PDB file of C-alpha atoms in Angstrom:
ATOM      1  CA  UNK A   1       4.810 -28.637  34.849  1.00 58.00           C
ATOM      2  CA  UNK A   2       2.227 -26.196  33.435  1.00 74.00           C
ATOM      3  CA  UNK A   3       2.960 -22.320  33.246  1.00 84.00           C
ATOM      4  CA  UNK A   4       1.190 -20.196  35.798  1.00 90.00           C
ATOM      5  CA  UNK A   5      -0.887 -17.387  34.535  1.00 91.00           C
ATOM      6  CA  UNK A   6       2.206 -14.988  35.943  1.00 93.00           C
ATOM      7  CA  UNK A   7       4.536 -16.742  33.952  1.00 94.00           C
ATOM      8  CA  UNK A   8       2.271 -16.567  30.944  1.00 95.00           C
ATOM      9  CA  UNK A   9       1.853 -12.911  31.608  1.00 95.00           C
ATOM     10  CA  UNK A  10       5.517 -12.239  31.986  1.00 95.00           C
ATOM     11  CA  UNK A  11       6.273 -13.667  28.493  1.00 96.00           C
ATOM     12  CA  UNK A  12       3.523 -11.944  26.685  1.00 96.00           C
ATOM     13  CA  UNK A  13       4.495  -8.615  28.160  1.00 96.00           C
ATOM     14  CA  UNK A  14       8.008  -9.302  26.682  1.00 96.00           C
ATOM     15  CA  UNK A  15       6.525 -10.255  23.346  1.00 96.00           C
ATOM     16  CA  UNK A  16       4.599  -7.005  23.112  1.00 96.00           C
ATOM     17  CA  UNK A  17       7.213  -4.854  24.280  1.00 96.00           C
ATOM     18  CA  UNK A  18       9.524  -6.194  21.347  1.00 94.00           C
ATOM     19  CA  UNK A  19       6.880  -6.257  18.738  1.00 95.00           C
ATOM     20  CA  UNK A  20       5.412  -2.791  19.570  1.00 95.00           C
ATOM     21  CA  UNK A  21       8.408  -1.128  21.109  1.00 93.00           C
ATOM     22  CA  UNK A  22       6.427  -0.107  24.058  1.00 95.00           C
ATOM     23  CA  UNK A  23       7.964   0.328  27.821  1.00 93.00           C
ATOM     24  CA  UNK A  24       7.161  -2.368  30.099  1.00 91.00           C
ATOM     25  CA  UNK A  25       4.928  -0.153  32.512  1.00 92.00           C
ATOM     26  CA  UNK A  26       2.692   0.457  29.513  1.00 94.00           C
ATOM     27  CA  UNK A  27       1.821  -3.007  29.200  1.00 94.00           C
ATOM     28  CA  UNK A  28      -0.842  -3.433  31.958  1.00 95.00           C
ATOM     29  CA  UNK A  29      -3.670  -6.333  31.738  1.00 94.00           C
ATOM     30  CA  UNK A  30      -6.403  -3.533  30.455  1.00 94.00           C
ATOM     31  CA  UNK A  31      -4.297  -2.254  28.030  1.00 96.00           C
ATOM     32  CA  UNK A  32      -5.511  -2.521  24.285  1.00 95.00           C
ATOM     33  CA  UNK A  33      -3.261  -3.806  21.735  1.00 94.00           C
ATOM     34  CA  UNK A  34      -4.446  -1.362  18.900  1.00 92.00           C
ATOM     35  CA  UNK A  35      -5.701   2.152  20.566  1.00 93.00           C
ATOM     36  CA  UNK A  36      -3.451   2.015  23.776  1.00 95.00           C
ATOM     37  CA  UNK A  37      -0.200   0.299  22.544  1.00 96.00           C
ATOM     38  CA  UNK A  38      -0.329   1.523  19.020  1.00 94.00           C
ATOM     39  CA  UNK A  39      -0.519  -1.886  17.125  1.00 93.00           C
ATOM     40  CA  UNK A  40      -1.195  -1.676  13.459  1.00 89.00           C
ATOM     41  CA  UNK A  41      -2.315  -4.723  11.328  1.00 85.00           C
ATOM     42  CA  UNK A  42       0.950  -5.923  10.669  1.00 90.00           C
ATOM     43  CA  UNK A  43       1.902  -5.739  14.189  1.00 93.00           C
ATOM     44  CA  UNK A  44      -0.908  -8.456  14.737  1.00 90.00           C
ATOM     45  CA  UNK A  45       0.829 -10.917  12.526  1.00 91.00           C
ATOM     46  CA  UNK A  46       4.243 -10.105  14.184  1.00 94.00           C
ATOM     47  CA  UNK A  47       2.761 -10.650  17.856  1.00 94.00           C
ATOM     48  CA  UNK A  48       1.244 -14.065  16.467  1.00 92.00           C
ATOM     49  CA  UNK A  49       4.489 -14.964  15.053  1.00 93.00           C
ATOM     50  CA  UNK A  50       6.381 -13.992  18.280  1.00 94.00           C
ATOM     51  CA  UNK A  51       3.847 -15.922  20.574  1.00 95.00           C
ATOM     52  CA  UNK A  52       4.286 -19.027  18.586  1.00 93.00           C
ATOM     53  CA  UNK A  53       7.914 -18.946  18.910  1.00 93.00           C
ATOM     54  CA  UNK A  54       7.819 -18.080  22.591  1.00 94.00           C
ATOM     55  CA  UNK A  55       5.303 -20.488  23.667  1.00 94.00           C
ATOM     56  CA  UNK A  56       5.884 -23.144  21.117  1.00 92.00           C
ATOM     57  CA  UNK A  57       2.364 -23.419  20.044  1.00 91.00           C
ATOM     58  CA  UNK A  58       0.693 -22.798  16.566  1.00 88.00           C
ATOM     59  CA  UNK A  59      -1.372 -19.572  16.250  1.00 86.00           C
ATOM     60  CA  UNK A  60      -3.543 -18.509  13.558  1.00 81.00           C
ATOM     61  CA  UNK A  61      -3.785 -14.715  13.819  1.00 78.00           C
ATOM     62  CA  UNK A  62      -7.631 -14.983  12.511  1.00 81.00           C
ATOM     63  CA  UNK A  63      -8.326 -17.185  15.790  1.00 84.00           C
ATOM     64  CA  UNK A  64      -6.883 -14.704  18.132  1.00 85.00           C
ATOM     65  CA  UNK A  65      -8.496 -11.667  16.538  1.00 84.00           C
ATOM     66  CA  UNK A  66     -10.852 -12.585  13.998  1.00 85.00           C
ATOM     67  CA  UNK A  67     -10.970  -9.473  11.958  1.00 81.00           C
ATOM     68  CA  UNK A  68     -12.296 -11.062   8.709  1.00 81.00           C
ATOM     69  CA  UNK A  69     -15.724 -11.497  10.243  1.00 84.00           C
ATOM     70  CA  UNK A  70     -15.923  -7.866  10.282  1.00 84.00           C
ATOM     71  CA  UNK A  71     -15.916  -8.073   6.517  1.00 83.00           C
ATOM     72  CA  UNK A  72     -18.716 -10.541   6.390  1.00 87.00           C
ATOM     73  CA  UNK A  73     -22.328  -8.995   5.564  1.00 89.00           C
ATOM     74  CA  UNK A  74     -23.720 -11.587   7.775  1.00 90.00           C
ATOM     75  CA  UNK A  75     -22.220 -10.305  10.684  1.00 91.00           C
ATOM     76  CA  UNK A  76     -21.832  -6.465   9.979  1.00 91.00           C
ATOM     77  CA  UNK A  77     -24.504  -4.194   8.717  1.00 91.00           C
ATOM     78  CA  UNK A  78     -24.360  -0.533   8.389  1.00 90.00           C
ATOM     79  CA  UNK A  79     -20.975  -0.534  10.763  1.00 90.00           C
ATOM     80  CA  UNK A  80     -22.450  -2.535  13.426  1.00 92.00           C
ATOM     81  CA  UNK A  81     -22.176  -6.162  14.237  1.00 92.00           C
ATOM     82  CA  UNK A  82     -25.522  -8.051  14.006  1.00 93.00           C
ATOM     83  CA  UNK A  83     -26.838 -10.681  16.523  1.00 93.00           C
ATOM     84  CA  UNK A  84     -25.305 -13.495  14.387  1.00 92.00           C
ATOM     85  CA  UNK A  85     -22.358 -11.598  14.420  1.00 91.00           C
ATOM     86  CA  UNK A  86     -22.028 -11.166  18.248  1.00 92.00           C
ATOM     87  CA  UNK A  87     -22.887 -14.998  18.927  1.00 93.00           C
ATOM     88  CA  UNK A  88     -20.056 -15.834  16.351  1.00 91.00           C
ATOM     89  CA  UNK A  89     -17.578 -13.520  18.162  1.00 91.00           C
ATOM     90  CA  UNK A  90     -18.444 -15.018  21.240  1.00 91.00           C
ATOM     91  CA  UNK A  91     -17.907 -18.366  20.051  1.00 91.00           C
ATOM     92  CA  UNK A  92     -14.765 -17.683  18.603  1.00 90.00           C
ATOM     93  CA  UNK A  93     -13.328 -15.328  21.391  1.00 90.00           C
ATOM     94  CA  UNK A  94     -13.923 -17.087  24.582  1.00 90.00           C
ATOM     95  CA  UNK A  95     -10.303 -15.215  25.640  1.00 90.00           C
ATOM     96  CA  UNK A  96     -12.026 -11.891  25.325  1.00 91.00           C
ATOM     97  CA  UNK A  97     -14.413  -9.628  27.166  1.00 90.00           C
ATOM     98  CA  UNK A  98     -16.973  -8.762  24.979  1.00 91.00           C
ATOM     99  CA  UNK A  99     -19.165  -7.068  27.475  1.00 91.00           C
ATOM    100  CA  UNK A 100     -18.818  -3.522  26.614  1.00 89.00           C
ATOM    101  CA  UNK A 101     -18.448  -3.995  23.124  1.00 91.00           C
ATOM    102  CA  UNK A 102     -21.890  -5.699  23.149  1.00 91.00           C
ATOM    103  CA  UNK A 103     -23.336  -2.074  24.043  1.00 91.00           C
ATOM    104  CA  UNK A 104     -21.684  -0.241  21.143  1.00 91.00           C
ATOM    105  CA  UNK A 105     -21.382  -3.088  18.391  1.00 91.00           C
ATOM    106  CA  UNK A 106     -19.835  -0.564  16.313  1.00 91.00           C
ATOM    107  CA  UNK A 107     -17.288  -1.889  14.279  1.00 88.00           C
ATOM    108  CA  UNK A 108     -14.932   0.804  14.993  1.00 87.00           C
ATOM    109  CA  UNK A 109     -14.879  -0.044  18.511  1.00 88.00           C
ATOM    110  CA  UNK A 110     -13.876  -3.689  18.029  1.00 89.00           C
ATOM    111  CA  UNK A 111     -10.084  -3.038  18.336  1.00 87.00           C
ATOM    112  CA  UNK A 112     -10.783  -2.139  22.132  1.00 90.00           C
ATOM    113  CA  UNK A 113     -11.733  -5.730  22.587  1.00 91.00           C
ATOM    114  CA  UNK A 114      -8.216  -7.128  22.220  1.00 92.00           C
ATOM    115  CA  UNK A 115      -6.457  -6.332  25.498  1.00 94.00           C
ATOM    116  CA  UNK A 116      -3.402  -7.722  27.147  1.00 96.00           C
ATOM    117  CA  UNK A 117      -5.439  -9.905  29.069  1.00 95.00           C
ATOM    118  CA  UNK A 118      -7.278 -11.322  26.179  1.00 94.00           C
ATOM    119  CA  UNK A 119      -3.865 -12.300  24.765  1.00 94.00           C
ATOM    120  CA  UNK A 120      -2.968 -13.804  28.069  1.00 95.00           C
ATOM    121  CA  UNK A 121      -6.134 -16.162  28.287  1.00 94.00           C
ATOM    122  CA  UNK A 122      -5.678 -16.763  24.448  1.00 94.00           C
ATOM    123  CA  UNK A 123      -2.269 -18.193  25.213  1.00 94.00           C
ATOM    124  CA  UNK A 124      -3.421 -20.143  28.016  1.00 93.00           C
ATOM    125  CA  UNK A 125      -6.096 -21.593  26.151  1.00 92.00           C
ATOM    126  CA  UNK A 126      -3.698 -22.715  23.298  1.00 90.00           C
ATOM    127  CA  UNK A 127      -1.188 -24.134  25.997  1.00 91.00           C
ATOM    128  CA  UNK A 128      -3.919 -26.098  27.895  1.00 89.00           C
ATOM    129  CA  UNK A 129      -4.755 -27.879  24.496  1.00 84.00           C
ATOM    130  CA  UNK A 130      -0.955 -28.514  23.487  1.00 74.00           C
TER     131      UNK A 130
ATOM    132  CA  UNK B   1      17.262   4.913 -12.695  1.00 54.00           C
ATOM    133  CA  UNK B   2      16.203   1.396 -11.657  1.00 74.00           C
ATOM    134  CA  UNK B   3      15.206   0.809  -8.218  1.00 86.00           C
ATOM    135  CA  UNK B   4      16.806  -2.383  -7.646  1.00 91.00           C
ATOM    136  CA  UNK B   5      19.550  -2.336  -4.756  1.00 95.00           C
ATOM    137  CA  UNK B   6      21.244  -5.469  -5.094  1.00 96.00           C
ATOM    138  CA  UNK B   7      23.403  -6.632  -8.229  1.00 96.00           C
ATOM    139  CA  UNK B   8      23.281 -10.401  -8.091  1.00 97.00           C
ATOM    140  CA  UNK B   9      21.763 -13.380  -5.946  1.00 97.00           C
ATOM    141  CA  UNK B  10      24.636 -15.674  -5.060  1.00 97.00           C
ATOM    142  CA  UNK B  11      22.967 -18.291  -3.156  1.00 97.00           C
ATOM    143  CA  UNK B  12      18.961 -19.248  -3.186  1.00 97.00           C
ATOM    144  CA  UNK B  13      17.552 -21.983  -1.036  1.00 97.00           C
ATOM    145  CA  UNK B  14      13.780 -21.816  -1.819  1.00 96.00           C
ATOM    146  CA  UNK B  15      11.795 -21.165   1.459  1.00 96.00           C
ATOM    147  CA  UNK B  16      14.662 -20.893   3.554  1.00 98.00           C
ATOM    148  CA  UNK B  17      17.691 -18.355   2.417  1.00 98.00           C
ATOM    149  CA  UNK B  18      18.643 -15.847  -0.094  1.00 98.00           C
ATOM    150  CA  UNK B  19      22.140 -14.342  -0.265  1.00 98.00           C
ATOM    151  CA  UNK B  20      22.652 -11.267  -2.700  1.00 98.00           C
ATOM    152  CA  UNK B  21      25.636  -8.852  -3.140  1.00 97.00           C
ATOM    153  CA  UNK B  22      25.650  -5.151  -3.732  1.00 97.00           C
ATOM    154  CA  UNK B  23      28.586  -3.335  -5.305  1.00 96.00           C
ATOM    155  CA  UNK B  24      28.886   0.135  -3.966  1.00 96.00           C
ATOM    156  CA  UNK B  25      30.260   2.218  -6.832  1.00 95.00           C
ATOM    157  CA  UNK B  26      31.734   6.024  -6.733  1.00 93.00           C
ATOM    158  CA  UNK B  27      29.413   6.371 -10.099  1.00 93.00           C
ATOM    159  CA  UNK B  28      26.297   5.825  -8.001  1.00 93.00           C
ATOM    160  CA  UNK B  29      24.338   9.269  -8.106  1.00 91.00           C
ATOM    161  CA  UNK B  30      23.289   8.861  -4.190  1.00 92.00           C
ATOM    162  CA  UNK B  31      26.941   9.121  -3.240  1.00 94.00           C
ATOM    163  CA  UNK B  32      27.170  12.563  -4.680  1.00 90.00           C
ATOM    164  CA  UNK B  33      25.255  13.771  -2.072  1.00 89.00           C
ATOM    165  CA  UNK B  34      25.622  11.594   0.715  1.00 92.00           C
ATOM    166  CA  UNK B  35      27.592  13.430   2.061  1.00 90.00           C
ATOM    167  CA  UNK B  36      28.789  16.319  -0.299  1.00 87.00           C
ATOM    168  CA  UNK B  37      31.772  18.801   1.162  1.00 88.00           C
ATOM    169  CA  UNK B  38      30.302  21.332   3.120  1.00 88.00           C
ATOM    170  CA  UNK B  39      32.027  24.307   4.893  1.00 90.00           C
ATOM    171  CA  UNK B  40      35.580  23.252   5.800  1.00 90.00           C
ATOM    172  CA  UNK B  41      34.489  19.402   5.342  1.00 88.00           C
ATOM    173  CA  UNK B  42      35.690  17.113   2.748  1.00 90.00           C
ATOM    174  CA  UNK B  43      33.049  15.051   0.828  1.00 89.00           C
ATOM    175  CA  UNK B  44      32.376  11.853   2.513  1.00 91.00           C
ATOM    176  CA  UNK B  45      30.802   9.253   0.253  1.00 94.00           C
ATOM    177  CA  UNK B  46      28.916   7.055   2.426  1.00 96.00           C
ATOM    178  CA  UNK B  47      26.317   4.573   1.199  1.00 97.00           C
ATOM    179  CA  UNK B  48      22.979   5.430   3.083  1.00 97.00           C
ATOM    180  CA  UNK B  49      21.846   2.946   5.544  1.00 97.00           C
ATOM    181  CA  UNK B  50      18.103   3.494   4.349  1.00 97.00           C
ATOM    182  CA  UNK B  51      19.107   1.995   1.049  1.00 97.00           C
ATOM    183  CA  UNK B  52      20.886  -0.898   2.681  1.00 98.00           C
ATOM    184  CA  UNK B  53      17.732  -1.499   4.683  1.00 98.00           C
ATOM    185  CA  UNK B  54      15.977  -1.376   1.036  1.00 97.00           C
ATOM    186  CA  UNK B  55      18.823  -3.975  -0.370  1.00 97.00           C
ATOM    187  CA  UNK B  56      17.778  -6.396   2.430  1.00 98.00           C
ATOM    188  CA  UNK B  57      14.234  -5.635   1.932  1.00 97.00           C
ATOM    189  CA  UNK B  58      14.470  -6.797  -1.781  1.00 96.00           C
ATOM    190  CA  UNK B  59      16.872  -9.862  -0.720  1.00 97.00           C
ATOM    191  CA  UNK B  60      14.185 -10.963   1.581  1.00 97.00           C
ATOM    192  CA  UNK B  61      11.274  -9.882  -0.410  1.00 96.00           C
ATOM    193  CA  UNK B  62      12.466 -12.236  -3.454  1.00 96.00           C
ATOM    194  CA  UNK B  63      12.585 -14.974  -0.903  1.00 97.00           C
ATOM    195  CA  UNK B  64       9.265 -14.434   0.117  1.00 96.00           C
ATOM    196  CA  UNK B  65       7.836 -14.161  -3.069  1.00 95.00           C
ATOM    197  CA  UNK B  66       9.239 -17.229  -4.644  1.00 95.00           C
ATOM    198  CA  UNK B  67       7.880 -19.001  -1.456  1.00 96.00           C
ATOM    199  CA  UNK B  68       4.420 -17.957  -2.720  1.00 94.00           C
ATOM    200  CA  UNK B  69       5.370 -18.675  -6.481  1.00 93.00           C
ATOM    201  CA  UNK B  70       5.227 -14.897  -7.036  1.00 91.00           C
ATOM    202  CA  UNK B  71       1.146 -15.041  -6.908  1.00 89.00           C
ATOM    203  CA  UNK B  72       1.157 -12.407  -4.006  1.00 89.00           C
ATOM    204  CA  UNK B  73       1.950  -8.916  -3.829  1.00 90.00           C
ATOM    205  CA  UNK B  74       4.652  -8.815  -1.109  1.00 93.00           C
ATOM    206  CA  UNK B  75       5.142  -5.565   0.309  1.00 93.00           C
ATOM    207  CA  UNK B  76       7.330  -4.586   3.164  1.00 95.00           C
ATOM    208  CA  UNK B  77       5.286  -4.010   6.067  1.00 95.00           C
ATOM    209  CA  UNK B  78       7.357  -3.630   8.941  1.00 96.00           C
ATOM    210  CA  UNK B  79      11.173  -3.061  10.105  1.00 96.00           C
ATOM    211  CA  UNK B  80      11.402  -4.857  13.254  1.00 94.00           C
ATOM    212  CA  UNK B  81      15.235  -4.041  13.422  1.00 94.00           C
ATOM    213  CA  UNK B  82      17.780  -2.270  11.765  1.00 98.00           C
ATOM    214  CA  UNK B  83      21.229  -1.968  13.564  1.00 97.00           C
ATOM    215  CA  UNK B  84      24.393  -0.999  11.748  1.00 98.00           C
ATOM    216  CA  UNK B  85      27.972  -1.050  13.078  1.00 98.00           C
ATOM    217  CA  UNK B  86      29.893   0.361  10.285  1.00 96.00           C
ATOM    218  CA  UNK B  87      29.756   2.474   7.209  1.00 95.00           C
ATOM    219  CA  UNK B  88      30.163   1.255   3.722  1.00 96.00           C
ATOM    220  CA  UNK B  89      31.662   3.601   0.817  1.00 95.00           C
ATOM    221  CA  UNK B  90      32.960   3.027  -2.906  1.00 95.00           C
ATOM    222  CA  UNK B  91      34.983  -0.008  -3.695  1.00 94.00           C
ATOM    223  CA  UNK B  92      33.141  -2.237  -1.043  1.00 95.00           C
ATOM    224  CA  UNK B  93      30.743  -4.935  -1.753  1.00 96.00           C
ATOM    225  CA  UNK B  94      28.002  -5.644   0.790  1.00 98.00           C
ATOM    226  CA  UNK B  95      26.494  -9.036   1.212  1.00 98.00           C
ATOM    227  CA  UNK B  96      22.972  -9.418   2.376  1.00 98.00           C
ATOM    228  CA  UNK B  97      21.738 -12.907   3.923  1.00 98.00           C
ATOM    229  CA  UNK B  98      18.315 -13.197   4.546  1.00 98.00           C
ATOM    230  CA  UNK B  99      16.716 -16.027   6.381  1.00 98.00           C
ATOM    231  CA  UNK B 100      12.987 -16.963   6.051  1.00 98.00           C
ATOM    232  CA  UNK B 101      11.643 -17.239   9.815  1.00 96.00           C
ATOM    233  CA  UNK B 102       8.031 -17.580   9.455  1.00 95.00           C
ATOM    234  CA  UNK B 103       5.607 -17.677   6.389  1.00 94.00           C
ATOM    235  CA  UNK B 104       1.628 -17.938   6.146  1.00 89.00           C
ATOM    236  CA  UNK B 105      -1.106 -16.520   4.142  1.00 87.00           C
ATOM    237  CA  UNK B 106      -0.903 -13.068   5.815  1.00 87.00           C
ATOM    238  CA  UNK B 107       2.594 -12.557   5.415  1.00 92.00           C
ATOM    239  CA  UNK B 108       6.169 -13.404   6.478  1.00 96.00           C
ATOM    240  CA  UNK B 109       8.921 -12.519   8.729  1.00 97.00           C
ATOM    241  CA  UNK B 110      12.817 -12.377   8.032  1.00 98.00           C
ATOM    242  CA  UNK B 111      15.992 -11.783   9.517  1.00 98.00           C
ATOM    243  CA  UNK B 112      18.970 -10.952   7.976  1.00 98.00           C
ATOM    244  CA  UNK B 113      22.554 -10.310   8.257  1.00 98.00           C
ATOM    245  CA  UNK B 114      24.649  -7.621   6.456  1.00 98.00           C
ATOM    246  CA  UNK B 115      28.547  -7.935   5.743  1.00 98.00           C
ATOM    247  CA  UNK B 116      31.084  -5.833   4.057  1.00 97.00           C
ATOM    248  CA  UNK B 117      33.393  -7.737   1.763  1.00 94.00           C
ATOM    249  CA  UNK B 118      36.538  -6.204   0.693  1.00 86.00           C
ATOM    250  CA  UNK B 119      37.428  -7.319  -2.969  1.00 84.00           C
ATOM    251  CA  UNK B 120      41.191  -6.770  -2.081  1.00 87.00           C
ATOM    252  CA  UNK B 121      41.138  -9.683   0.386  1.00 85.00           C
ATOM    253  CA  UNK B 122      40.540 -10.027   3.990  1.00 80.00           C
ATOM    254  CA  UNK B 123      37.477 -11.408   5.864  1.00 88.00           C
ATOM    255  CA  UNK B 124      34.074 -10.562   5.818  1.00 95.00           C
ATOM    256  CA  UNK B 125      33.236  -7.619   8.399  1.00 96.00           C
ATOM    257  CA  UNK B 126      29.939  -7.350  10.504  1.00 97.00           C
ATOM    258  CA  UNK B 127      27.841  -4.396   8.973  1.00 98.00           C
ATOM    259  CA  UNK B 128      24.693  -4.740  10.421  1.00 98.00           C
ATOM    260  CA  UNK B 129      21.354  -6.730  11.207  1.00 98.00           C
ATOM    261  CA  UNK B 130      17.945  -6.145   9.490  1.00 98.00           C
ATOM    262  CA  UNK B 131      14.906  -8.127  10.371  1.00 97.00           C
ATOM    263  CA  UNK B 132      11.461  -7.311   8.443  1.00 97.00           C
ATOM    264  CA  UNK B 133       7.971  -8.427   8.051  1.00 97.00           C
ATOM    265  CA  UNK B 134       6.174  -8.369   4.836  1.00 96.00           C
ATOM    266  CA  UNK B 135       2.316  -8.467   4.257  1.00 93.00           C
ATOM    267  CA  UNK B 136       0.740  -9.880   1.214  1.00 90.00           C
ATOM    268  CA  UNK B 137      -1.317  -7.165  -0.313  1.00 84.00           C
ATOM    269  CA  UNK B 138      -4.067  -8.698  -2.368  1.00 76.00           C
ATOM    270  CA  UNK B 139      -7.485  -7.648  -3.431  1.00 61.00           C
ATOM    271  CA  UNK B 140      -9.038  -9.492  -0.362  1.00 59.00           C
ATOM    272  CA  UNK B 141      -6.948  -7.808   2.120  1.00 61.00           C
ATOM    273  CA  UNK B 142      -6.766  -4.576   0.610  1.00 62.00           C
ATOM    274  CA  UNK B 143      -9.992  -3.213   1.892  1.00 61.00           C
ATOM    275  CA  UNK B 144     -10.504   0.562   0.489  1.00 60.00           C
ATOM    276  CA  UNK B 145      -7.170   0.543  -1.337  1.00 67.00           C
ATOM    277  CA  UNK B 146      -7.293   0.663  -5.060  1.00 69.00           C
ATOM    278  CA  UNK B 147      -4.879  -2.064  -6.107  1.00 70.00           C
ATOM    279  CA  UNK B 148      -3.982  -2.696  -9.800  1.00 70.00           C
ATOM    280  CA  UNK B 149      -5.692  -6.040 -10.891  1.00 65.00           C
ATOM    281  CA  UNK B 150      -2.099  -7.514 -11.886  1.00 66.00           C
ATOM    282  CA  UNK B 151       0.556  -8.350  -9.688  1.00 68.00           C
ATOM    283  CA  UNK B 152       2.634  -5.206  -9.236  1.00 71.00           C
ATOM    284  CA  UNK B 153       5.687  -6.263  -7.188  1.00 76.00           C
ATOM    285  CA  UNK B 154       7.682  -8.946  -9.213  1.00 78.00           C
ATOM    286  CA  UNK B 155       7.964  -7.235 -12.319  1.00 76.00           C
ATOM    287  CA  UNK B 156      10.709  -5.963 -14.648  1.00 82.00           C
ATOM    288  CA  UNK B 157      14.162  -5.477 -13.041  1.00 86.00           C
ATOM    289  CA  UNK B 158      13.663  -7.490  -9.971  1.00 88.00           C
ATOM    290  CA  UNK B 159      12.774 -10.489 -12.031  1.00 90.00           C
ATOM    291  CA  UNK B 160      15.446  -9.780 -14.480  1.00 91.00           C
ATOM    292  CA  UNK B 161      17.850  -9.922 -11.509  1.00 93.00           C
ATOM    293  CA  UNK B 162      16.392 -13.313 -10.463  1.00 93.00           C
ATOM    294  CA  UNK B 163      16.808 -14.856 -13.939  1.00 94.00           C
ATOM    295  CA  UNK B 164      20.512 -13.209 -14.280  1.00 94.00           C
ATOM    296  CA  UNK B 165      21.576 -14.945 -10.968  1.00 96.00           C
ATOM    297  CA  UNK B 166      20.220 -18.228 -12.426  1.00 95.00           C
ATOM    298  CA  UNK B 167      17.675 -18.376  -9.732  1.00 94.00           C
ATOM    299  CA  UNK B 168      14.980 -21.149 -11.171  1.00 93.00           C
ATOM    300  CA  UNK B 169      11.670 -19.919 -11.333  1.00 90.00           C
ATOM    301  CA  UNK B 170       9.285 -21.742  -8.790  1.00 89.00           C
TER     302      UNK B 170
END
């Protein structure tokens, strides 16, 4: 039987608590993995590894959070994401809410896109494919 | 002083497991101060747990490096877990068993068990558990960091250790 959103959310919560050493009440759907929960780049890899193990799915860290895109001059100029960059982000991150980010487009604001809710949606999309 | 905190690799299964030992010696500088006699207290040489973590990092790091044919700079990036249940002193031997749990282009995750072996006899005793994450720090990922051009992790003493222990190069 397919996992419900609540079941996925609970497991994601445990993964984030273990990987980041945060309390359960800090892990809310709107909490950002980086700015709010304190994740650094190695933590994103740790989270990807743990999600793979927990849900028995294959995850490429870049698919969940396409950081390499921000190093591409086609998509980022003068510290802001270009139109081509926004289009690319939207196509690669259907699991994320890019509305607020689109207003600033500043590279330094990108980490705020990656919320607990985005992780849950990403896992759900991978489970649906499996 | 060479920064190599394991003495010999006793078992190596490429891509899976690396087992190494370290003999704790009364002659080691670090034991002279950890902990020295103070006030009314006697000196108590206790091998620092931080260096046991380093020993595991080297055991696991060699395993990760070897998996990537030593082409990446493998750097310790995260200590996920470091629990110890006892202390270790001179005359005892520590055995580090590192297992490669996950490996990809960005980095690796390892889990590790530490045990104390008594050369005089008796069974191995549990010492601790150390789980680590390593990143591949190469030019493409370095961003603003000014990295040396050539690989800088797997050089000198660490590679000598591999050779002396009879671990075949990849």
